[in-house]
Every structure is written in C-alpha cells, then in structure tokens.
Coordinates of C-alpha atoms and ligand atoms in Angstrom, one line a residue:
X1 CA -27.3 -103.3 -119.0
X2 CA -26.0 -106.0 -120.9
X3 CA -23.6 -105.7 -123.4
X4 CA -25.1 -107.7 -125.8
X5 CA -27.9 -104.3 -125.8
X6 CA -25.5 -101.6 -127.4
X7 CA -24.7 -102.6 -130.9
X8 CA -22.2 -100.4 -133.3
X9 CA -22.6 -99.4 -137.3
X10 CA -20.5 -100.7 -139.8
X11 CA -18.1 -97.6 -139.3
X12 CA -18.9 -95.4 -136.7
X13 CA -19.5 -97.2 -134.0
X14 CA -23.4 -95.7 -133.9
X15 CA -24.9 -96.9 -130.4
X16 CA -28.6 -98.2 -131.2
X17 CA -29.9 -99.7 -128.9
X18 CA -29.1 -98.1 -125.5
X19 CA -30.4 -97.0 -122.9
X20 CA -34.0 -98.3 -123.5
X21 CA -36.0 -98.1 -120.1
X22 CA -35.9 -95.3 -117.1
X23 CA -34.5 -98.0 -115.3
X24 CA -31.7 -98.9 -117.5
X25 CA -31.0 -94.7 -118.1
X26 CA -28.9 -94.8 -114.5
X27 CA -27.3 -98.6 -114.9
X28 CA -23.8 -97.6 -114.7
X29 CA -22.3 -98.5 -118.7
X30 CA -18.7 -98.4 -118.6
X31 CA -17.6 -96.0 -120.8
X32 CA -15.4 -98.5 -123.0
X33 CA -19.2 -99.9 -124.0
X34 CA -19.6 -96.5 -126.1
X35 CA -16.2 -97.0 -127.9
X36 CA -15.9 -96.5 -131.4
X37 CA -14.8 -99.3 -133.7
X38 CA -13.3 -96.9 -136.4
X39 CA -9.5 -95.2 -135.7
X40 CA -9.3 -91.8 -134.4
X41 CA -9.9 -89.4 -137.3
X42 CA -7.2 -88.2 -139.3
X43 CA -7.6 -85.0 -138.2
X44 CA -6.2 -85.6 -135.2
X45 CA -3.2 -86.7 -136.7
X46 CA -2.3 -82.9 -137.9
X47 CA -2.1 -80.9 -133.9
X48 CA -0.2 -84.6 -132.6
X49 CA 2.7 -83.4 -134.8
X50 CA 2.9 -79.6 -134.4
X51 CA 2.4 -80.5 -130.4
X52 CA 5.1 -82.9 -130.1
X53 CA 7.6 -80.8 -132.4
X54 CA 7.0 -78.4 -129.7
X55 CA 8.3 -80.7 -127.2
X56 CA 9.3 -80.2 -123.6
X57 CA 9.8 -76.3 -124.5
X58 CA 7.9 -73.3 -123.0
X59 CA 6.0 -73.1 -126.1
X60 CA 2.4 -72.0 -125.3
X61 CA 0.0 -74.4 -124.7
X62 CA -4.0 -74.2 -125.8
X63 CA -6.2 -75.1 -123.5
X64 CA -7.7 -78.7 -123.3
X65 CA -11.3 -77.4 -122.9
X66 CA -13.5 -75.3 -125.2
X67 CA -14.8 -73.0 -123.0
X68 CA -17.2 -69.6 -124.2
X69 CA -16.1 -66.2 -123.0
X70 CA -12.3 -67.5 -123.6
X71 CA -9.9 -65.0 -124.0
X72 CA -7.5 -66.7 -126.5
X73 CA -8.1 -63.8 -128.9
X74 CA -7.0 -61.1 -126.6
X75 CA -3.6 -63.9 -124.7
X76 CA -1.0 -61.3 -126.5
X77 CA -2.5 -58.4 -124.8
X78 CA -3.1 -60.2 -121.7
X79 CA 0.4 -61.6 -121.9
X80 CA 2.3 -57.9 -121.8
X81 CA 1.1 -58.1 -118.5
X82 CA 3.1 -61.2 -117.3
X83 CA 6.3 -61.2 -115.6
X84 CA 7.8 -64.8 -114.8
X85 CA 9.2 -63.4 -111.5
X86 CA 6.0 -63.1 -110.1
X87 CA 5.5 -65.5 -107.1
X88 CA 2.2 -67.4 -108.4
X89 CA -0.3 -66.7 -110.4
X90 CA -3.7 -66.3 -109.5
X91 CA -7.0 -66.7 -111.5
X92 CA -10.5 -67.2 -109.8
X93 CA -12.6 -68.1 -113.1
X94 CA -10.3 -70.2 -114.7
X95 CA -12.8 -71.4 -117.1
X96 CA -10.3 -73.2 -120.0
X97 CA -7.6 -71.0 -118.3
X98 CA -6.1 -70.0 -121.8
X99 CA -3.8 -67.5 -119.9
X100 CA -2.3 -70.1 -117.5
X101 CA -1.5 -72.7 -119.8
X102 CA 0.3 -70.0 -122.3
X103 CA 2.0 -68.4 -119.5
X104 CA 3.2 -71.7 -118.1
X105 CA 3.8 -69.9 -114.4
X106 CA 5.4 -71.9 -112.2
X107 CA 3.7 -71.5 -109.1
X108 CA -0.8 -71.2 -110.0
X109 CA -4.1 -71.3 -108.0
X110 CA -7.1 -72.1 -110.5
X111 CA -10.9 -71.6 -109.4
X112 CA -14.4 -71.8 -110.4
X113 CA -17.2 -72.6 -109.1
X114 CA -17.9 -75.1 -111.5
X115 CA -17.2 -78.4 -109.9
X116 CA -17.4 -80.7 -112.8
X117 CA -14.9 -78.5 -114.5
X118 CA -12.6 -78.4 -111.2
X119 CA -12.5 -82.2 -110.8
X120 CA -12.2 -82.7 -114.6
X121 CA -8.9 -81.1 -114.3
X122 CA -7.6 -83.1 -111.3
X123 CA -8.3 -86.3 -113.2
X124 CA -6.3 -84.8 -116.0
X125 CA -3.5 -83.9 -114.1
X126 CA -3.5 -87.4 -112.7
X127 CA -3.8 -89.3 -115.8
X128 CA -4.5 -87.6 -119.0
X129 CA -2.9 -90.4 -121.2
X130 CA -6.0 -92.6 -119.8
X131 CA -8.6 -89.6 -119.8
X132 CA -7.3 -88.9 -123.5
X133 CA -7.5 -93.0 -124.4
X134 CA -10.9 -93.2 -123.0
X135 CA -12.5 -90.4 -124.5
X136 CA -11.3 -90.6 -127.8
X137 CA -12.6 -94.6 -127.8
X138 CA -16.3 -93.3 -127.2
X139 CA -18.1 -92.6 -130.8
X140 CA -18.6 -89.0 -132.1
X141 CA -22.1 -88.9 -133.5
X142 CA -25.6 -87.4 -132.0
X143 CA -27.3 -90.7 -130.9
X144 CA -23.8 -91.5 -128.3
X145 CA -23.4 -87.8 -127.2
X146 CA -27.1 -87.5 -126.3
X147 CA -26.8 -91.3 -124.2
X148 CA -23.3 -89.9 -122.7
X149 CA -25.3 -86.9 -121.9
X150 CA -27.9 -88.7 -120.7
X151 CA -25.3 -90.4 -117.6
X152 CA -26.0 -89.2 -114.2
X153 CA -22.9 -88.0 -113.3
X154 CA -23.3 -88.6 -109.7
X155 CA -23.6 -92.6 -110.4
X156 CA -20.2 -92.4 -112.4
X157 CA -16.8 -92.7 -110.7
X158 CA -14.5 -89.5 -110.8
X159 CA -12.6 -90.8 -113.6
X160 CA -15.9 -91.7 -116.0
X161 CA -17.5 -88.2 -114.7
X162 CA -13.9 -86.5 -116.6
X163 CA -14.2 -88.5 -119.2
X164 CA -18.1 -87.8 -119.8
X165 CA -17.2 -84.0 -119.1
X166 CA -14.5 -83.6 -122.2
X167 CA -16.6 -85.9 -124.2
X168 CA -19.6 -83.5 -124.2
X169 CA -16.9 -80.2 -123.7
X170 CA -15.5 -81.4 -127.3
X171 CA -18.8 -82.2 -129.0
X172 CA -21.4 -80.1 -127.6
X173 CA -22.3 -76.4 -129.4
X174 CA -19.8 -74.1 -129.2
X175 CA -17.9 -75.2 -126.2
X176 CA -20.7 -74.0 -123.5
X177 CA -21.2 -75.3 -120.2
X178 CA -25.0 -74.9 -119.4
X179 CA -27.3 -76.4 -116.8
X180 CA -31.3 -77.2 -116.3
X181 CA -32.6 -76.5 -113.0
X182 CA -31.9 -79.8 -111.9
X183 CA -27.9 -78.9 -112.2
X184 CA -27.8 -81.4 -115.7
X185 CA -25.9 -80.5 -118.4
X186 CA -28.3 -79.4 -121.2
X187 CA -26.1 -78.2 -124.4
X188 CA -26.9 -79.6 -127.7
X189 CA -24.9 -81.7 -129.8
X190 CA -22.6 -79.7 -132.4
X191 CA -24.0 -80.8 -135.6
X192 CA -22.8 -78.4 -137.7
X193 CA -19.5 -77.5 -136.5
X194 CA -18.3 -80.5 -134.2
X195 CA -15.1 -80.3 -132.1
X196 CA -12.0 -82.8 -132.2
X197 CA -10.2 -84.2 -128.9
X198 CA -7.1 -82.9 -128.8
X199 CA -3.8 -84.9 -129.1
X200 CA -2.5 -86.6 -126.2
X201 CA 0.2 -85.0 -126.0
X202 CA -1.6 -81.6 -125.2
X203 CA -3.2 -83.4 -122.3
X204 CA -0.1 -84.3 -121.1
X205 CA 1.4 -80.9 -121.1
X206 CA -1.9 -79.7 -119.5
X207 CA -1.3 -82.5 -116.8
X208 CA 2.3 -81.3 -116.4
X209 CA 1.1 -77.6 -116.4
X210 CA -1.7 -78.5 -114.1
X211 CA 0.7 -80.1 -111.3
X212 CA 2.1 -76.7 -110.8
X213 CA -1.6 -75.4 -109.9
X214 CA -3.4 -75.3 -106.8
X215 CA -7.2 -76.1 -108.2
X216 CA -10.1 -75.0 -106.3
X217 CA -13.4 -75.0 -106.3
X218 CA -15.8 -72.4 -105.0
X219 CA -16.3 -68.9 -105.2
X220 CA -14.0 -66.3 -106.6
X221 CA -13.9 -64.5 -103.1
X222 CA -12.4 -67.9 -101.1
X223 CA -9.5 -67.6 -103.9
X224 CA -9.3 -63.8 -103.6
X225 CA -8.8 -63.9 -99.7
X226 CA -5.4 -66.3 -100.4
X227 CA -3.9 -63.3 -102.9
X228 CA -0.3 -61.9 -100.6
X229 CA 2.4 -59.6 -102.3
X230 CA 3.7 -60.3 -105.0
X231 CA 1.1 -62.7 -106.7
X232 CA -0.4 -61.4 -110.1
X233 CA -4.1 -62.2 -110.3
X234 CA -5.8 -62.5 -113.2
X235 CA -9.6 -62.3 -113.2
X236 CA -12.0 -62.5 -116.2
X237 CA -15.4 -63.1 -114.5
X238 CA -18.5 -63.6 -117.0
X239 CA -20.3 -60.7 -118.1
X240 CA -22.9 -58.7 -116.6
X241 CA -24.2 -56.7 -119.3
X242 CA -28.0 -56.6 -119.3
X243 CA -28.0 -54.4 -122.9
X244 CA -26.1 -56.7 -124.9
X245 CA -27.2 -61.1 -125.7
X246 CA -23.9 -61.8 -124.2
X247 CA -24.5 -65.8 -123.0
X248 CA -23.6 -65.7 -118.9
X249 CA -24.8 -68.1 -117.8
X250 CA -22.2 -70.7 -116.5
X251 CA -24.0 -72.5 -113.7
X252 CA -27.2 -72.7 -111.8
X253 CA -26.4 -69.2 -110.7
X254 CA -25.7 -66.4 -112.6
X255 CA -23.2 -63.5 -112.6
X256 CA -25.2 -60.5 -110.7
X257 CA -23.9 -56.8 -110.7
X258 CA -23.9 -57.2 -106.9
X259 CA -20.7 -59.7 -107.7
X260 CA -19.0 -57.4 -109.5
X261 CA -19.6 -54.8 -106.4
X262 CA -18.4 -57.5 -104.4
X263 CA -15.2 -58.1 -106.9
X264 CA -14.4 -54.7 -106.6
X265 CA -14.0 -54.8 -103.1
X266 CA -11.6 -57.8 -103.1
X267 CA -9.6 -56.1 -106.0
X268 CA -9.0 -52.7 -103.5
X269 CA -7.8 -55.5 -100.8
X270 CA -5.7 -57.3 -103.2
X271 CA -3.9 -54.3 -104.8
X272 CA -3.3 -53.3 -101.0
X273 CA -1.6 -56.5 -100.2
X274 CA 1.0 -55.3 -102.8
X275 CA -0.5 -57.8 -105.5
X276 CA -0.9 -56.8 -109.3
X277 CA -4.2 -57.6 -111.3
X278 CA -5.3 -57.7 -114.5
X279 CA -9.2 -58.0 -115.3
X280 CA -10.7 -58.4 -118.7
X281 CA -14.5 -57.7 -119.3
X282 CA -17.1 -55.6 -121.7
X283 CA -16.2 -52.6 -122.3
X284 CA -19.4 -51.2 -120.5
X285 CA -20.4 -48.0 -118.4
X286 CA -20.9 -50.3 -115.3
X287 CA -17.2 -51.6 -115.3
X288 CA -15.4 -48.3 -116.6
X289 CA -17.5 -46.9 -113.3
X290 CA -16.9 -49.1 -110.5
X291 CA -13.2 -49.9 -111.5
X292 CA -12.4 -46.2 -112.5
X293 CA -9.5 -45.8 -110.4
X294 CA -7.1 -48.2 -111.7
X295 CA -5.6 -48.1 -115.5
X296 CA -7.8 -49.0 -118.5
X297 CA -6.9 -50.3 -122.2
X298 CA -9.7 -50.7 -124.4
X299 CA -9.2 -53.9 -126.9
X300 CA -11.4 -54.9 -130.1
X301 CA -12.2 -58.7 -130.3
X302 CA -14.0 -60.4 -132.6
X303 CA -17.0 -62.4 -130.8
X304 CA -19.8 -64.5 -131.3
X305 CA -23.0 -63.0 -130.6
X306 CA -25.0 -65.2 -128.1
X307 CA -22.4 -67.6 -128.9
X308 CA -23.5 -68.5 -132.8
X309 CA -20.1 -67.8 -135.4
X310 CA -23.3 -66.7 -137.7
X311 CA -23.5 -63.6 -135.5
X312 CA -19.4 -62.9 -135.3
X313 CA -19.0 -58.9 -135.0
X314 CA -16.2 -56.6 -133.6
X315 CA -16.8 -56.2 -129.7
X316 CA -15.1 -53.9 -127.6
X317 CA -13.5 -55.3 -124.1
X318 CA -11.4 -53.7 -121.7
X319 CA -8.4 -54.5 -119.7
X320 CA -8.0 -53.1 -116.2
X321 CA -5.0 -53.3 -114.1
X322 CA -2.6 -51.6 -111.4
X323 CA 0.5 -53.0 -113.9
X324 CA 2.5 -50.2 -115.4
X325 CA 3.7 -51.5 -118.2
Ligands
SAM1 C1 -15.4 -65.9 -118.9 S1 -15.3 -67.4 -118.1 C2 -13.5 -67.6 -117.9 C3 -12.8 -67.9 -119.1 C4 -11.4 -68.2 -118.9 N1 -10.6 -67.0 -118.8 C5 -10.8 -69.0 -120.1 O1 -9.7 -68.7 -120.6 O2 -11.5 -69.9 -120.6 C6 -15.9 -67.2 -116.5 C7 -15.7 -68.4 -115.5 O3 -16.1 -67.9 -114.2 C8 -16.8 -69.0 -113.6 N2 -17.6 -68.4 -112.5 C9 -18.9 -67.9 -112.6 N3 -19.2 -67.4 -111.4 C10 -18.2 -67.6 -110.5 C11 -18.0 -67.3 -109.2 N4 -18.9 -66.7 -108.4 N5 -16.8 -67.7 -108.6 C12 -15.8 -68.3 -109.4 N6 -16.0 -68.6 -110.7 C13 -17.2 -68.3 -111.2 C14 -17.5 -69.7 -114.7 O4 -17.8 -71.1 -114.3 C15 -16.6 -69.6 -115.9 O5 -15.8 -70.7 -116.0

C-alpha cells in the first residue's frame, strides 16, 4: 500500500484510510506507517521516573505484559516462598511472569505454550529500546488497533509480530490473550479503560531480567521433565473450574481436568528429584483433592469476575507447596 493511502488527524495520528481492499489487508505496512504524530502521553512520563530512580538495584520489577490470571496481587505471598540460593527457577506458564521479574533469580526457564507471547519476549530481550520506540510511535485509538489487529502475523517479521503483540497486549480489554478458531487474535479494543506502554526503561530491565532466562515454548510437561534438585518451580496453570465464569481460555486449547491429572503426576516426579514447588490456583474441591498431600495456604484475592473490574469480588485461591517455611 502506498503511503500516500494512510492519512493522520490533526492530533492523534487517526489512521483513515487504511487497509481498504482484501487485497491490501495482507500488504505488509511497516509499522512506522501507523506512527502517531502527537508525543507520548504525559502519563508515561510519571513510571519513567519512579523506574529509573530505581536504577540498576534489585528493586522488583512489573511485568511488561498485561496478562489475566496474573498473580501480582498474591507476589508477597508467593515471594515467602523464594530463596535466592536456589539453583534456577522454574515456571511453565509464565504468562506476564509477575513472579520472575520480582524475584529477579539469577538462573530462569520460562514457558508457555503461547508462541506469540514466547517470541515476544525474545525480541525484547534482544532489543527492547527498539520494540519500546516502535510501539509507542504507533497511534492509540480504535480505528489503528483494529488495522494492527487486523495484520497477519505470519506475513510480519519477528520484530513487527513483537511489536504488533505489545501493541494490542497494552490496548486490548483487560490484558487477555484470546484466539478465533483460525488461531487470530480476537480481543476488543479497551475503550473504557485503555492501557499505557510502559517506560523504556522497564523494557530494559525486562531485557536484562530476560537474558538470565531460558524461554521456551510448548507444553508445561517439556519444561517439567528439565526440573533436577535443587530448582524451585513455580506453576500457576489457568483454571479449571467448570462452577465458577472464570475466563481460561488462553489459546486454541483449553485447560482440561485431564492436565491438571497430568500436572500432578509431574509435580510427584519433581518433588522426587529433590526440587521444591509452589502452585497457585482456585481454591476448589478438584485441586485441594488431587494435590492433597502436600501443604496448603488458603489466600483471599480480589478478582475480576469473567475478567470485567465491574464484577471485582473477594475470591479465594490456594497455595500448594512441599516448602516449609
Ligand atoms: C494463569 S496464566 C499465568 C500467569 C502468570 N503467572 C503471570 O504472572 O502472568 C496461565 C498461562 O499458562 C499458559 N498455558 C496454558 N496451557 C498451557 C500448557 N498446556 N502448557 C504451558 N503453558 C500453558 C497460558 O498461555 C497462560 O499464559
């Protein structure tokens, strides 16, 4: 497409003309044709300087992805757990891995088996200031985010599929990743409540954090089967729980109770290697069953039902481990 087709707003760089024909929906637009001719909001201005009066130190770091089912509400419990002189740290559904980039371990293996998510975070690691410069160039408004949306990932090079991936992480409703059938992303826009991109100097701690991390993609059961003595794994696998409008849903597959059978089964194998575990779910009759055996802490969390803040109510969740603490 030419570029002579996208034209901007007087101030917020509104695209209105893109992306007219079928044809022109897979022409490859560089992302820099989306860019926004208006600063970076001031709000963006406020996190730069708590981040970078933070510095180089072990302060903890948020996460650069929004990601639902995070447990940033329950890190201090979670964090009780930790020991630095463990020899890595393990965690299978990393998700926005909230725990790992508070922890700051220095040895990590992150998975999911979300590849877009997976290879987001490589690109970071390799060069967040650029992921950070393009993303925050590309216009926040509905008309762009439902044209980046549009983009067939698998016509864009690794570095535009990271920067599409924040750009619609940041923007889209409440921070969920959800697919059609076809495997595209299909969250709406954030209208009421929109996200920010975080300062560039989180992505560059992330990056530094991330370089310590061995990132994987695939099933929780390929990273399980690395666990040896000494590791502490962390697992917080999505929710199960057929009685309760919990969203699950993180990919074309979801969650089944024959996973969490089958996460059992690894978590017997692991604690027999001489490994330590934490896992944090609903506090439900199915997971106070199967994982009976090992030590249980009941936490209350505030949650949003179904993932809408209108619905926010006290939940109950539950920590399981083999840690004595
Ligand atoms: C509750 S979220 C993890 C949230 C994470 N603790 C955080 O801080 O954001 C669960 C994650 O498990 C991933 N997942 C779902 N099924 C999986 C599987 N079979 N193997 C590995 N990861 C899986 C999802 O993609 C999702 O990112």
């Amino acid at each position: 497409m030419p570029p002579s087709e996208i034209s901007y707003g007087f101030k917020g760089a509104i695209l209105t003309a893109a992306l007219r024909t079928k044809e022109h929906n897979s022409v490859n637009i560089p992302f820099f044709a989306l860019a926004r001719l208006t600063k970076p909001r001031s709000r963006q201005g406020g996190p730069l300087m708590s981040e970078q009066l933070a510095g180089t130190s072990a302060a903890p770091v948020t996460p650069v992805f929004r990601w639902a089912g995070s447990k940033r509400k329950i890190l201090p419990t979670l964090a009780e757990y930790w020991n630095p002189k463990y020899s890595r740290y393990v965690e299978p559904f990393a998700g926005s891995a909230a725990l790992f980039f508070s922890l700051q371990p220095d040895r990590a293996v992150l998975g999911d088996v979300n590849s877009d998510l997976i290879d987001a975070y490589k690109v970071i690691r390799d060069r967040p200031d650029d992921v950070h410069r393009a993303v925050t160039k590309i216009a926040r408004n509905s008309d762009t985010y439902y044209a980046v949306r549009k983009r067939n990932p698998s016509r864009l090079s690794a570095f535009n599929r990271a920067v599409r991936f924040v750009y619609l992480n940041r923007y889209c409703f409440n921070g969920i990743y959800r697919t059609n059938n076809d495997g595209h992303f299909n969250v709406p826009y954030a209208h009421t409540k929109p996200g920010v991109v975080p300062p560039i100097e989180r992505f560059r701690r992330c990056a530094t954090l991330l370089q310590r991390a061995d990132l994987r993609v695939g099933d929780f059961g390929n990273v399980l089967k690395t666990v040896r003595k000494g590791d502490f794994v962390y697992l917080d696998p999505p929710y199960v729980v057929e009685s309760r409008r919990v969203f699950r849903k993180y990919d074309e597959r979801d969650f089944s109770h024959s996973d969490l059978e089958r996460l059992k089964t690894h978590v017997v194998a692991i604690v027999n290697k001489g490994a330590s575990f934490i896992l944090s779910y609903a506090d439900c009759a199915e997971v106070r069953k199967l994982f009976s055996e090992w030590r249980m802490r009941r936490v209350r969390v505030r949650r949003n039902v179904a993932g809408f803040v209108s619905a926010r109510r006290l939940a109950n969740e539950v920590v399981v481990t083999n840690i004595d603490i």
